[in-house]
JSON list of C-alpha atoms and ligand atoms in Angstrom, two decimals:
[
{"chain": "A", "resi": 175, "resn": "UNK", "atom": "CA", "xyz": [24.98, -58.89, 148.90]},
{"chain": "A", "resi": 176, "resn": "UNK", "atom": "CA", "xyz": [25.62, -61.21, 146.01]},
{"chain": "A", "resi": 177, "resn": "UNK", "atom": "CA", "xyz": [26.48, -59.86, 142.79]},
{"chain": "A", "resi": 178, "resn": "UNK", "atom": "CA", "xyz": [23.79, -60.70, 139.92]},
{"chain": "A", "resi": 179, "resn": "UNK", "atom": "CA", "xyz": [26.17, -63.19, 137.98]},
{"chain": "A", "resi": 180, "resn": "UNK", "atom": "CA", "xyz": [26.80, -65.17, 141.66]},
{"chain": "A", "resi": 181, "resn": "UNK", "atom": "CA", "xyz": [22.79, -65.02, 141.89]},
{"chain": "A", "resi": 182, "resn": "UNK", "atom": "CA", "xyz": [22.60, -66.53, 138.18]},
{"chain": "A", "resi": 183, "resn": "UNK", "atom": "CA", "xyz": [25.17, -69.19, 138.81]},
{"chain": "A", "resi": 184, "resn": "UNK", "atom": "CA", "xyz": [23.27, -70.32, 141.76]},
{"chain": "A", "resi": 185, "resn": "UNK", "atom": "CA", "xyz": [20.09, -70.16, 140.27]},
{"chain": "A", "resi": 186, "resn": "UNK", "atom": "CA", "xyz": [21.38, -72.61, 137.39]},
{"chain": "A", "resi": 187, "resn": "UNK", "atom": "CA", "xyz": [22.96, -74.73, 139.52]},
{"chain": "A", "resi": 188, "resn": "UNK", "atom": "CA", "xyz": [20.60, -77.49, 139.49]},
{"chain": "A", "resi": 189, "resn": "UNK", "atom": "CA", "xyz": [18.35, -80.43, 138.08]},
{"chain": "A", "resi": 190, "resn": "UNK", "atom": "CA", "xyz": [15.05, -79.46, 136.65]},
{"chain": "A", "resi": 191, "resn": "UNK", "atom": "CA", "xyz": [11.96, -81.91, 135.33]},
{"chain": "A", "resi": 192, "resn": "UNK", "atom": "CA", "xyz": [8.90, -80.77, 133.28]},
{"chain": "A", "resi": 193, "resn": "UNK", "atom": "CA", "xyz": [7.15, -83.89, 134.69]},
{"chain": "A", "resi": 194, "resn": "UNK", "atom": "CA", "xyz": [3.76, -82.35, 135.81]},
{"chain": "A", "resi": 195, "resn": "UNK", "atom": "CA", "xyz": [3.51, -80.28, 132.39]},
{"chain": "A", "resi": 196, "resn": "UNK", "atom": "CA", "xyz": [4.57, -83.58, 130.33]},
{"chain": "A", "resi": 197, "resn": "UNK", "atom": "CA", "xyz": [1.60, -85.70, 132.17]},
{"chain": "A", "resi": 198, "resn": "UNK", "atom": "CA", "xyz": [-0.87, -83.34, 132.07]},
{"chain": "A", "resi": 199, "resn": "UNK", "atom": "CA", "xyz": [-0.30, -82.39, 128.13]},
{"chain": "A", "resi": 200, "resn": "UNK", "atom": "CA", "xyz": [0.55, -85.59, 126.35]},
{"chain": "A", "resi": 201, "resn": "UNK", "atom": "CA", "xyz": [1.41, -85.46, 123.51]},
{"chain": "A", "resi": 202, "resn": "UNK", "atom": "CA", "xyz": [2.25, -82.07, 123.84]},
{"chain": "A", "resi": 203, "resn": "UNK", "atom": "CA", "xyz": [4.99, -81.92, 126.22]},
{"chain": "A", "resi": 204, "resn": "UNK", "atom": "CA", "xyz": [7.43, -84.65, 126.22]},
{"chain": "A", "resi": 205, "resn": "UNK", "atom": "CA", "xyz": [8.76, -85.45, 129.89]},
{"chain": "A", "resi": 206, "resn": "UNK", "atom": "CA", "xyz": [12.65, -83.87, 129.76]},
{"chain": "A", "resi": 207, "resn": "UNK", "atom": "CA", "xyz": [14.89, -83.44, 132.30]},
{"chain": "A", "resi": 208, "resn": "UNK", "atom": "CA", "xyz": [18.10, -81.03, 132.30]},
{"chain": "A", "resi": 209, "resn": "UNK", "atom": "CA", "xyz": [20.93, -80.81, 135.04]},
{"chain": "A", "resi": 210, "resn": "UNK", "atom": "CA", "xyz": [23.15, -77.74, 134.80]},
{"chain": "A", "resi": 211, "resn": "UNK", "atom": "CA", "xyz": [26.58, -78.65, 137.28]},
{"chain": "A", "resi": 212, "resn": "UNK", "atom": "CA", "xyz": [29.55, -76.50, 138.06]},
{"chain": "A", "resi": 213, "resn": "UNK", "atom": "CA", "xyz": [32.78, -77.65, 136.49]},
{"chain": "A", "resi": 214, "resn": "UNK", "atom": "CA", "xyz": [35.37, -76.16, 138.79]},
{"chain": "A", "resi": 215, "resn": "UNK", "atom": "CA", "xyz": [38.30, -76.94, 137.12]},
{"chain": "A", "resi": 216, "resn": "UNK", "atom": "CA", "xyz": [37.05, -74.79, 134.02]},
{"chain": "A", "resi": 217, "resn": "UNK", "atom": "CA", "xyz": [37.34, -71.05, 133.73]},
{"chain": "A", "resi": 218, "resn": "UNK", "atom": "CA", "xyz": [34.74, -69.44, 136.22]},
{"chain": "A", "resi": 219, "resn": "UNK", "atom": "CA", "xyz": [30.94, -69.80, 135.15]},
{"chain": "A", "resi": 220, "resn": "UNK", "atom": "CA", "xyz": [31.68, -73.28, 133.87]},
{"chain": "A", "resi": 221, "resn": "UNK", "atom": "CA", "xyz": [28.41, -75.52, 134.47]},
{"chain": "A", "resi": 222, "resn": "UNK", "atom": "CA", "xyz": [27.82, -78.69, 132.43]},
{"chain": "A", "resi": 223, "resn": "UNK", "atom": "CA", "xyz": [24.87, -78.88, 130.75]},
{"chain": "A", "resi": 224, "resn": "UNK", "atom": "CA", "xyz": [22.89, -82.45, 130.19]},
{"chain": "A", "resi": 225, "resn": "UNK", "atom": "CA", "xyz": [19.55, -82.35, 128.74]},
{"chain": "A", "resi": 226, "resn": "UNK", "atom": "CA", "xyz": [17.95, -85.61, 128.15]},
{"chain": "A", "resi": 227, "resn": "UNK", "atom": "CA", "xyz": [14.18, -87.51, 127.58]},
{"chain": "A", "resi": 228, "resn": "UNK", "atom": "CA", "xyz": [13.06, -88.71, 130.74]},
{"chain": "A", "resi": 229, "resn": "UNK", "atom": "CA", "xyz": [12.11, -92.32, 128.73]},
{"chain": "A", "resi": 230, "resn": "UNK", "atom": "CA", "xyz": [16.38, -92.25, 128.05]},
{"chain": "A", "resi": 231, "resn": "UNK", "atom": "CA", "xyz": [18.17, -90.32, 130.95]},
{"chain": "A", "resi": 232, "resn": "UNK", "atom": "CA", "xyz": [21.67, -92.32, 129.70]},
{"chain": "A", "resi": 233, "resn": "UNK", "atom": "CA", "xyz": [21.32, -91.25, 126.25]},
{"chain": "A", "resi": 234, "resn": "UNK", "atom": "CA", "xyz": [20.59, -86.86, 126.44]},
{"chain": "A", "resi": 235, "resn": "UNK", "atom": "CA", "xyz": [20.20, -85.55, 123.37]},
{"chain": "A", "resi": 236, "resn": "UNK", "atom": "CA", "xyz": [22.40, -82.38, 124.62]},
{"chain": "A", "resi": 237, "resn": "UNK", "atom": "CA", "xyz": [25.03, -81.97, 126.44]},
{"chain": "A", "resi": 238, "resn": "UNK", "atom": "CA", "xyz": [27.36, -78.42, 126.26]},
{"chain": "A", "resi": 239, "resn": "UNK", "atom": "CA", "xyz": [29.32, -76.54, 128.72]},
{"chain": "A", "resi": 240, "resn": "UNK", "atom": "CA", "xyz": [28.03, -73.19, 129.15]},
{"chain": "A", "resi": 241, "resn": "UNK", "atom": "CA", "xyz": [29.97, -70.38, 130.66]},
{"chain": "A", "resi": 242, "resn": "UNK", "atom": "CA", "xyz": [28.14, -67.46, 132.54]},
{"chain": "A", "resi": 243, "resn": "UNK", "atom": "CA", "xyz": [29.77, -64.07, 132.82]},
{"chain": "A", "resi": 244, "resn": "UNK", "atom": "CA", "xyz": [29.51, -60.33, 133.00]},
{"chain": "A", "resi": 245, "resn": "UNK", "atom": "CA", "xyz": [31.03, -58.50, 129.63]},
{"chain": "A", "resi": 246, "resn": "UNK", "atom": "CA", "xyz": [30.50, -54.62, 129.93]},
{"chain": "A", "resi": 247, "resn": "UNK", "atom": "CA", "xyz": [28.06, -54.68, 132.44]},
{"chain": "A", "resi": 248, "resn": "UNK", "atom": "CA", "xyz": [26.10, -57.03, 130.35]},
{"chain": "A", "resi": 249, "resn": "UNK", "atom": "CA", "xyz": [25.69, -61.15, 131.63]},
{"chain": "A", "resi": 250, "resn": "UNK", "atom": "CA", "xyz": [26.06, -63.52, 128.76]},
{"chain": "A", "resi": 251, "resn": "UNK", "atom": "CA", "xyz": [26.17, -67.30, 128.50]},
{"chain": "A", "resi": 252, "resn": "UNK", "atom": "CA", "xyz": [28.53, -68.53, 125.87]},
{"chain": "A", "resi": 253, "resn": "UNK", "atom": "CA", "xyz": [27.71, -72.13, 124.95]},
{"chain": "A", "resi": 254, "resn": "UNK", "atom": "CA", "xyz": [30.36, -74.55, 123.57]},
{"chain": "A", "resi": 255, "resn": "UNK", "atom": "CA", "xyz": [29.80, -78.37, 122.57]},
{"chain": "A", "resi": 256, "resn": "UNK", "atom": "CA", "xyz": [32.38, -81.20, 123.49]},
{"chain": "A", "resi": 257, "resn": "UNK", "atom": "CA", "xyz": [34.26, -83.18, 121.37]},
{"chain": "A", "resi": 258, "resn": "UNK", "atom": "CA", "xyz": [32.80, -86.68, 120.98]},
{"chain": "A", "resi": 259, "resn": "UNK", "atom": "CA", "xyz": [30.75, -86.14, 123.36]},
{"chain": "A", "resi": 260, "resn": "UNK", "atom": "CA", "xyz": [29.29, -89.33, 124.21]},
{"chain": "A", "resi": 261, "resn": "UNK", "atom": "CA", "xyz": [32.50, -89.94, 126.01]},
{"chain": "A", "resi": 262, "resn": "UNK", "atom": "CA", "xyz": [30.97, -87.61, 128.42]},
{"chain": "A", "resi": 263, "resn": "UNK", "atom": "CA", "xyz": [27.57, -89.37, 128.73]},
{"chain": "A", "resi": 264, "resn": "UNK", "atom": "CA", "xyz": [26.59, -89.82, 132.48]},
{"chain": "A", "resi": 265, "resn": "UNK", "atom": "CA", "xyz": [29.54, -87.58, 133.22]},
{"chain": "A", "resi": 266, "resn": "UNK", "atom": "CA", "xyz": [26.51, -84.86, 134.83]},
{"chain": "A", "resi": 267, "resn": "UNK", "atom": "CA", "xyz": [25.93, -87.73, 137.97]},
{"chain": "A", "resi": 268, "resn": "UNK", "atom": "CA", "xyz": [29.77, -88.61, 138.48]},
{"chain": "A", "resi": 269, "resn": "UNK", "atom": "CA", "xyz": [31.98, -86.54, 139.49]},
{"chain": "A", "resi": 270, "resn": "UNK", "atom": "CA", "xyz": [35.32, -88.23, 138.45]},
{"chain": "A", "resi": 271, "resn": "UNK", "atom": "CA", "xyz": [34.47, -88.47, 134.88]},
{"chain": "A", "resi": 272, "resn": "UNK", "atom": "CA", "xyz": [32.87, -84.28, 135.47]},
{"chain": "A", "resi": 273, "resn": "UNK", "atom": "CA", "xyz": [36.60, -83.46, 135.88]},
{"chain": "A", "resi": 274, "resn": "UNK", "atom": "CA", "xyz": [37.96, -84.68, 132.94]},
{"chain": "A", "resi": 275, "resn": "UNK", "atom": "CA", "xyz": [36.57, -82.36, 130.88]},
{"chain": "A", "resi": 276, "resn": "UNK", "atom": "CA", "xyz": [39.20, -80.05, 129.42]},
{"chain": "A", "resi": 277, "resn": "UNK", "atom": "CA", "xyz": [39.59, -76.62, 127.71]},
{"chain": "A", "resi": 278, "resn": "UNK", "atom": "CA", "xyz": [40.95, -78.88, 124.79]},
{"chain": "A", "resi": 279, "resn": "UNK", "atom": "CA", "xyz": [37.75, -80.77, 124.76]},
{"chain": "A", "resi": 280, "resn": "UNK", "atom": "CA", "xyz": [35.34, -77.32, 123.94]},
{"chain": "A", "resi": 281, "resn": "UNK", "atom": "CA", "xyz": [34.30, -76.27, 121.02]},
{"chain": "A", "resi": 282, "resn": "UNK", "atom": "CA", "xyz": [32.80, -72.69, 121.19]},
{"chain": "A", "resi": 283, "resn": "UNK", "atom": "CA", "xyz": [29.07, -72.59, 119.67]},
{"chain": "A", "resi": 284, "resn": "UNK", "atom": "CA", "xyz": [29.54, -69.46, 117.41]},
{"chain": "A", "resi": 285, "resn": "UNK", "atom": "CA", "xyz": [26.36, -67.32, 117.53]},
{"chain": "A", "resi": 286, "resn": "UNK", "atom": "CA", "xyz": [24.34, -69.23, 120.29]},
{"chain": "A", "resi": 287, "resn": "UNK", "atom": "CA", "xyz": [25.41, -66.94, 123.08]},
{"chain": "A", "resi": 288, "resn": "UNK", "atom": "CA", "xyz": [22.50, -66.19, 125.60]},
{"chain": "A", "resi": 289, "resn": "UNK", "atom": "CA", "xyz": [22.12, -62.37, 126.74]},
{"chain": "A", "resi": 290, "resn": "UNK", "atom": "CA", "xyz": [20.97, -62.59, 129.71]},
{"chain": "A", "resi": 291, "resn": "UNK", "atom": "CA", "xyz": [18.91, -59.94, 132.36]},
{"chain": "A", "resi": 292, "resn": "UNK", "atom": "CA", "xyz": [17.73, -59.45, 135.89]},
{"chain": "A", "resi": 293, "resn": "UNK", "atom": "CA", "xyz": [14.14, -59.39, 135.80]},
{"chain": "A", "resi": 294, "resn": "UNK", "atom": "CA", "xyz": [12.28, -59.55, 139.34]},
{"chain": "A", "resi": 295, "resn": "UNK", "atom": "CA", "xyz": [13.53, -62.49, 141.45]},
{"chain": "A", "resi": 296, "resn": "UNK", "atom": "CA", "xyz": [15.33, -63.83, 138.27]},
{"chain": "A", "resi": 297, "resn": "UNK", "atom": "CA", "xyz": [16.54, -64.28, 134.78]},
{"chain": "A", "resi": 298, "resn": "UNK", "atom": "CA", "xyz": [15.45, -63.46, 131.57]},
{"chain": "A", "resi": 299, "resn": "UNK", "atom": "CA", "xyz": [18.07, -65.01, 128.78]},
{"chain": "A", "resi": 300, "resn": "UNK", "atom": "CA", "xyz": [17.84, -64.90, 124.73]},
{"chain": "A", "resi": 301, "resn": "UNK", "atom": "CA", "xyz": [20.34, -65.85, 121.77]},
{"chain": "A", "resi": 302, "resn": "UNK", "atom": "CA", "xyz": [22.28, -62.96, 120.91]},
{"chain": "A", "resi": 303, "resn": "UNK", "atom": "CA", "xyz": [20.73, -60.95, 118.13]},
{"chain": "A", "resi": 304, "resn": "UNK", "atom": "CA", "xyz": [21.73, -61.72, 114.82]},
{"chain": "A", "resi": 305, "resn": "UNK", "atom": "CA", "xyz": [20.42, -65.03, 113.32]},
{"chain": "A", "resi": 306, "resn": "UNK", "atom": "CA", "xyz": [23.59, -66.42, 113.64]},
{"chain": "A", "resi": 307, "resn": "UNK", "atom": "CA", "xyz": [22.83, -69.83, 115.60]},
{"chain": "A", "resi": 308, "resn": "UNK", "atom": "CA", "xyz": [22.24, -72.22, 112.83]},
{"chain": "A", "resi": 309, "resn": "UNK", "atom": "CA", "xyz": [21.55, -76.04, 113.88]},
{"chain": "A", "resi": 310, "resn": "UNK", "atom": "CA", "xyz": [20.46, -78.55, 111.89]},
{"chain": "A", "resi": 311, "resn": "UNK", "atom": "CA", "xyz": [17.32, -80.58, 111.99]},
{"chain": "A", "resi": 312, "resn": "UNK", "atom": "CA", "xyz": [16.14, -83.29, 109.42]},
{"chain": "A", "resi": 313, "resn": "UNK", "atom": "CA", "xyz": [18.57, -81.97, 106.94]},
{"chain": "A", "resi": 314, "resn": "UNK", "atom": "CA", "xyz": [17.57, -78.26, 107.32]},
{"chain": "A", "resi": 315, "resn": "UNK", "atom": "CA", "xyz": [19.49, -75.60, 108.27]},
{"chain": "A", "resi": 316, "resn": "UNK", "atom": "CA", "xyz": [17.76, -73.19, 110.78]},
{"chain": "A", "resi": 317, "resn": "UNK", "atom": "CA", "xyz": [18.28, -70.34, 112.84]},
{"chain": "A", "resi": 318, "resn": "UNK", "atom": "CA", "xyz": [17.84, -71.03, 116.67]},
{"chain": "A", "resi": 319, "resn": "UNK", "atom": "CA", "xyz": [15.79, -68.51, 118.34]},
{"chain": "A", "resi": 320, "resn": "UNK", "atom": "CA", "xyz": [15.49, -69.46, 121.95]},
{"chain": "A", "resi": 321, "resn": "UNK", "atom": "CA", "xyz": [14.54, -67.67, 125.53]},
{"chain": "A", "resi": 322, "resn": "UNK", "atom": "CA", "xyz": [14.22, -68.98, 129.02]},
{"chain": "A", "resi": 323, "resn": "UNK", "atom": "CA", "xyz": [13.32, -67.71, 132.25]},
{"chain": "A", "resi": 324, "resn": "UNK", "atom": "CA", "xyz": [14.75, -68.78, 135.62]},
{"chain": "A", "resi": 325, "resn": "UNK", "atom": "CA", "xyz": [13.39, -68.50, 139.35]},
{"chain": "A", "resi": 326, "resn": "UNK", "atom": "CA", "xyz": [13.88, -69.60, 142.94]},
{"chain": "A", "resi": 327, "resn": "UNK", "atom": "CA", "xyz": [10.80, -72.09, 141.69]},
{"chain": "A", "resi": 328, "resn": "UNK", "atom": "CA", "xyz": [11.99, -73.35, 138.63]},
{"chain": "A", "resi": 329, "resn": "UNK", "atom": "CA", "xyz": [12.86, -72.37, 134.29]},
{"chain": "A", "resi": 330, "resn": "UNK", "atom": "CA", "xyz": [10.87, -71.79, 131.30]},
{"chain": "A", "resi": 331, "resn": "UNK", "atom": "CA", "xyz": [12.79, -72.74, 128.07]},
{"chain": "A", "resi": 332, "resn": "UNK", "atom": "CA", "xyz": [11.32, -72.14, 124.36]},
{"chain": "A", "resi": 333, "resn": "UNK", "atom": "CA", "xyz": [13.44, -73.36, 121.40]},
{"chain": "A", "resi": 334, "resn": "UNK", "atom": "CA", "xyz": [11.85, -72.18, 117.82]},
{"chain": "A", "resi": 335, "resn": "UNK", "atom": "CA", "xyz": [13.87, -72.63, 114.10]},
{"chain": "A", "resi": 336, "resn": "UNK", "atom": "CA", "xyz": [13.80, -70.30, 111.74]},
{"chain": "A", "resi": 337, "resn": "UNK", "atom": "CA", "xyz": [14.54, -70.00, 107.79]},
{"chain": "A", "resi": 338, "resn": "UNK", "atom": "CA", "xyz": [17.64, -68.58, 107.44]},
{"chain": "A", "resi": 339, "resn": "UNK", "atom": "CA", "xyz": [15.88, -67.01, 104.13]},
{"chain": "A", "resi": 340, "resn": "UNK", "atom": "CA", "xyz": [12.31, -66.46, 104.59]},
{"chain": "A", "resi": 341, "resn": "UNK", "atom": "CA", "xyz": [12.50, -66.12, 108.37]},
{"chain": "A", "resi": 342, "resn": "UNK", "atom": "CA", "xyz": [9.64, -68.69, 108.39]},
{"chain": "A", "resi": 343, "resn": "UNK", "atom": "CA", "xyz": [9.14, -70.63, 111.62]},
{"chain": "A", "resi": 344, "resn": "UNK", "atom": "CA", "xyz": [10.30, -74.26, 110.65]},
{"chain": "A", "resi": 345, "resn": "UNK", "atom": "CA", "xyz": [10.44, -76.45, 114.17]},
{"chain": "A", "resi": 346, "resn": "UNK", "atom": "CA", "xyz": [9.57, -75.48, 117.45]},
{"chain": "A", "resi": 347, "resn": "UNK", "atom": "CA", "xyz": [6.82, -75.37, 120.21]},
{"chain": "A", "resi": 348, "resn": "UNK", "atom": "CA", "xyz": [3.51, -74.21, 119.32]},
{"chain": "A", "resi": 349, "resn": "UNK", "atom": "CA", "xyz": [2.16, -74.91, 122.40]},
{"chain": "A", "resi": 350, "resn": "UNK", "atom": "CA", "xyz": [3.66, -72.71, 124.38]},
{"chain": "A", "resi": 351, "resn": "UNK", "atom": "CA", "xyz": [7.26, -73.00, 126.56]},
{"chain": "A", "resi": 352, "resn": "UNK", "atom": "CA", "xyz": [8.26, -75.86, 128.41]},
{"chain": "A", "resi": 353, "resn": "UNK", "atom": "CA", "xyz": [7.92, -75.78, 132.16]},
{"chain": "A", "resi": 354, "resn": "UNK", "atom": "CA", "xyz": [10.47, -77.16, 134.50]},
{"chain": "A", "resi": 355, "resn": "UNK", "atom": "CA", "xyz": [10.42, -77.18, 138.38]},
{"chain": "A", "resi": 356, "resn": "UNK", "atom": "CA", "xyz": [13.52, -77.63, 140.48]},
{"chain": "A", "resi": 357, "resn": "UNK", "atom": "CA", "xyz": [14.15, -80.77, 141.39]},
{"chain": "A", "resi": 358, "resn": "UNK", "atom": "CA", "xyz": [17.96, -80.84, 142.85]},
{"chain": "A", "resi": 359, "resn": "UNK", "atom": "CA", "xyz": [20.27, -78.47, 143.92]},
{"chain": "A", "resi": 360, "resn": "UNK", "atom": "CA", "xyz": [23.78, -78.45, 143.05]},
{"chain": "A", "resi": 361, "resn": "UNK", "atom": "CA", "xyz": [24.54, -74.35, 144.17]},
{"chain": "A", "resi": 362, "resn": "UNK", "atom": "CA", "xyz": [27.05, -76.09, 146.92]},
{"chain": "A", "resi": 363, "resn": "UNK", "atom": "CA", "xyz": [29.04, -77.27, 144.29]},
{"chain": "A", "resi": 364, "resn": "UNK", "atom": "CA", "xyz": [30.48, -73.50, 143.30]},
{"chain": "A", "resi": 365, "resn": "UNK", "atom": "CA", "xyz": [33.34, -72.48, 143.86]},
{"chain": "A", "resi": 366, "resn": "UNK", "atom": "CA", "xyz": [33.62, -69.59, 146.26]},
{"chain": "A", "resi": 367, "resn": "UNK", "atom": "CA", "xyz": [35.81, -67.78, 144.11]},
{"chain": "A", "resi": 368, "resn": "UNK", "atom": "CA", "xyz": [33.14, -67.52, 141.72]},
{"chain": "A", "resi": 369, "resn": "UNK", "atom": "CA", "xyz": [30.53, -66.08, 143.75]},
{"chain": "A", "resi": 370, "resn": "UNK", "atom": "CA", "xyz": [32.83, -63.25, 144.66]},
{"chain": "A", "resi": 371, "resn": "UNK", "atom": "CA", "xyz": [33.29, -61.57, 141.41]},
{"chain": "B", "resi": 202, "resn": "LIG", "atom": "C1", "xyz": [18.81, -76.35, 119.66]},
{"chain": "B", "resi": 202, "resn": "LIG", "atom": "N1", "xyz": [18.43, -75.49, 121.95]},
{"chain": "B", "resi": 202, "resn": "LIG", "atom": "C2", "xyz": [19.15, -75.60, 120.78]},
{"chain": "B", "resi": 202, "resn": "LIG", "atom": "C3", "xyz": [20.32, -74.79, 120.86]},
{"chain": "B", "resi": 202, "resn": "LIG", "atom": "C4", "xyz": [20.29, -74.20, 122.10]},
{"chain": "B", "resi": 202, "resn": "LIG", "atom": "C5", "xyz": [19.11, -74.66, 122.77]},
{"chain": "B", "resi": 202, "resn": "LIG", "atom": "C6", "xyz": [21.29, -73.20, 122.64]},
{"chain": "B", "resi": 202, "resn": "LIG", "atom": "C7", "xyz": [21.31, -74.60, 119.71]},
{"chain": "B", "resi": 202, "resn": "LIG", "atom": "C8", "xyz": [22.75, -74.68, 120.04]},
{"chain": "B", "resi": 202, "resn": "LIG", "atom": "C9", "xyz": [23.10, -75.94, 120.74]},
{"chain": "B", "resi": 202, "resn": "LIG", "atom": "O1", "xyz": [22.86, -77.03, 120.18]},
{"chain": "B", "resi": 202, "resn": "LIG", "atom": "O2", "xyz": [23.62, -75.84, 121.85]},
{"chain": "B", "resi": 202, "resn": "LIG", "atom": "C10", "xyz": [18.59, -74.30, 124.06]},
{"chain": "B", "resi": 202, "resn": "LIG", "atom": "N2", "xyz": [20.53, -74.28, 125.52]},
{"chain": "B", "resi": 202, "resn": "LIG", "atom": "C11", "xyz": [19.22, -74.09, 125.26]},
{"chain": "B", "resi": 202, "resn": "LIG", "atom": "C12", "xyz": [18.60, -73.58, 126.46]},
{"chain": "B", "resi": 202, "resn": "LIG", "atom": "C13", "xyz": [19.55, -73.49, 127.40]},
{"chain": "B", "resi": 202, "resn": "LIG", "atom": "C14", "xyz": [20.75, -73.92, 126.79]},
{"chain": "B", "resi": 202, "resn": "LIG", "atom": "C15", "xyz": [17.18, -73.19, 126.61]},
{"chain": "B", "resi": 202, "resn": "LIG", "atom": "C16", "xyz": [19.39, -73.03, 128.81]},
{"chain": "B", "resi": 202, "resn": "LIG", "atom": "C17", "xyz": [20.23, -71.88, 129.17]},
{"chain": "B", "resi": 202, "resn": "LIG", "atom": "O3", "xyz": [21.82, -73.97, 127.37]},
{"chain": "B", "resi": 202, "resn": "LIG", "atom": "N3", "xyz": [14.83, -78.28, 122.55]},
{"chain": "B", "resi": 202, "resn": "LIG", "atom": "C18", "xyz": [14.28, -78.73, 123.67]},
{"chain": "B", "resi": 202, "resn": "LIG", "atom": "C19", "xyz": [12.93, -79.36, 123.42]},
{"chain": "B", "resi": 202, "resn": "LIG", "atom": "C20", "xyz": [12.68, -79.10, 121.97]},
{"chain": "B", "resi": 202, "resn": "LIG", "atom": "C21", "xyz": [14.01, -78.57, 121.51]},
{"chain": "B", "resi": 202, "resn": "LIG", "atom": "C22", "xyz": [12.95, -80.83, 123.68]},
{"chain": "B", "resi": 202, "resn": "LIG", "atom": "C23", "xyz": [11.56, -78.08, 121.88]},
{"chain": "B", "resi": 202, "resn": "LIG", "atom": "C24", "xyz": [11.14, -77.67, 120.55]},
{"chain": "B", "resi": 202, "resn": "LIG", "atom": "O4", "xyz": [14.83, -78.67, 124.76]},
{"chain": "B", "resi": 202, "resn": "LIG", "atom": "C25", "xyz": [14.36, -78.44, 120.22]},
{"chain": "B", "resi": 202, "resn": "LIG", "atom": "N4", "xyz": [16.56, -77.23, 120.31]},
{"chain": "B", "resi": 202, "resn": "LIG", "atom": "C26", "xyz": [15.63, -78.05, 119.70]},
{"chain": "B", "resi": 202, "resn": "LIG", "atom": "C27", "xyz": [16.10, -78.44, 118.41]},
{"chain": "B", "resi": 202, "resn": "LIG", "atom": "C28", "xyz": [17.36, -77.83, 118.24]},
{"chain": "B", "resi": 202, "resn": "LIG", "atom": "C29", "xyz": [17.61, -77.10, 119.43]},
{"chain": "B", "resi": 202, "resn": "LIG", "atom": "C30", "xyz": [15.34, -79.33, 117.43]},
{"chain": "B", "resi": 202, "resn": "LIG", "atom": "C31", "xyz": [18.28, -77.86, 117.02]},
{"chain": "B", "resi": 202, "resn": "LIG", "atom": "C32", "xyz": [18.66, -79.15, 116.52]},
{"chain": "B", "resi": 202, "resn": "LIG", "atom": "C33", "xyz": [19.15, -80.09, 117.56]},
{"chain": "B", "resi": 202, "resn": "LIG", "atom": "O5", "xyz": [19.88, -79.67, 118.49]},
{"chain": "B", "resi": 202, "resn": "LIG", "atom": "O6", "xyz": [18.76, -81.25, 117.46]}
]
């Protein structure tokens, strides 16, 4: 029996594509891809995260290294962006460059921490209450609000901005969340230490 964090680490572990949902709702949908990817050298439940347009796969518009772990019972996500991080471009499909990523290089995301729960054969994750995860987006300043779901088959992801004032919606799908199916496997890539907390 594998403990629900080892089950979410395993589940994340992997390359995921929106393709079918981006051809068969254009304009809707645009065609994204995102690769999560243990980084073993990293404190346990470190996965790099690359999310990019399909039309640009060397240029992603996000990468972060996400940590998963259990806190009181509780799993949570913390999310941290890396220092000029276009030095890490391409780093998710090479391995070498993967492992020079450093504790010095992280910069914790303050407020953008995903609270995450078993639900069925899966995960259900959302930003920690609070408002607190303010990006910027054509020089506003929102509040991220932002839930996916993940399965043997594949995730759901929907990102939203709010006024920090009015609580207005100001960016953010309409349509509905975006749909990604699994389309690479990177689970053997954990360490086994991991998987036995
Ligand atoms: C921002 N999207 C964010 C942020 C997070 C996520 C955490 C704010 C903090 C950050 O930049 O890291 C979402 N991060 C995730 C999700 C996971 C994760 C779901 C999986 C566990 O690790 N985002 C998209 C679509 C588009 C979108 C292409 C749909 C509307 O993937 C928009 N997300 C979007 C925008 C921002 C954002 C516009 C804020 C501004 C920006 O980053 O450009």
């Amino acid at each position: 029996m594998s403990s629900s964090l080892a089950r979410l680490l395993q589940l994340l572990s992997g390359g995921f594509s929106n393709q079918s949902q981006a051809f068969d709702n254009p304009p809707l949908y645009a065609h994204i891809l995102v690769k999560f990817r243990p980084l073993p050298q990293l404190a346990p439940g470190s996965l790099l995260l690359e999310q990019s347009y399909a039309i640009s796969p060397g240029t992603p518009y996000r990468i972060r290294v996400l940590r998963a772990e259990r806190r009181d019972g509780a799993l949570i996500i913390h999310n941290q962006a890396l220092q000029d991080e276009q030095r890490f471009w391409g780093a998710i499909e090479d391995e070498g460059r993967r492992r020079n990523i450093g504790d010095a290089d992280l910069m914790p995301l303050e407020g953008c921490t995903y609270v995450v729960r078993e639900v069925g054969d899966g995960f259900v994750g959302e930003v920690e209450p609070g408002c607190r995860c303010l990006v910027e987006r054509k020089g506003s300043v929102a509040y991220l609000v932002s839930s996916f779901e993940i399965d043997a088959r594949g995730m759901r992801t929907i990102d939203r901005g709010h006024d920090p004032a009015t609580h207005e919606q100001l960016w953010g799908s309409l349509a509905g969340p975006f749909e990604f199916e699994r389309t690479d496997d990177y689970r053997a890539e954990l360490p086994s230490a991991w998987l036995e907390t």
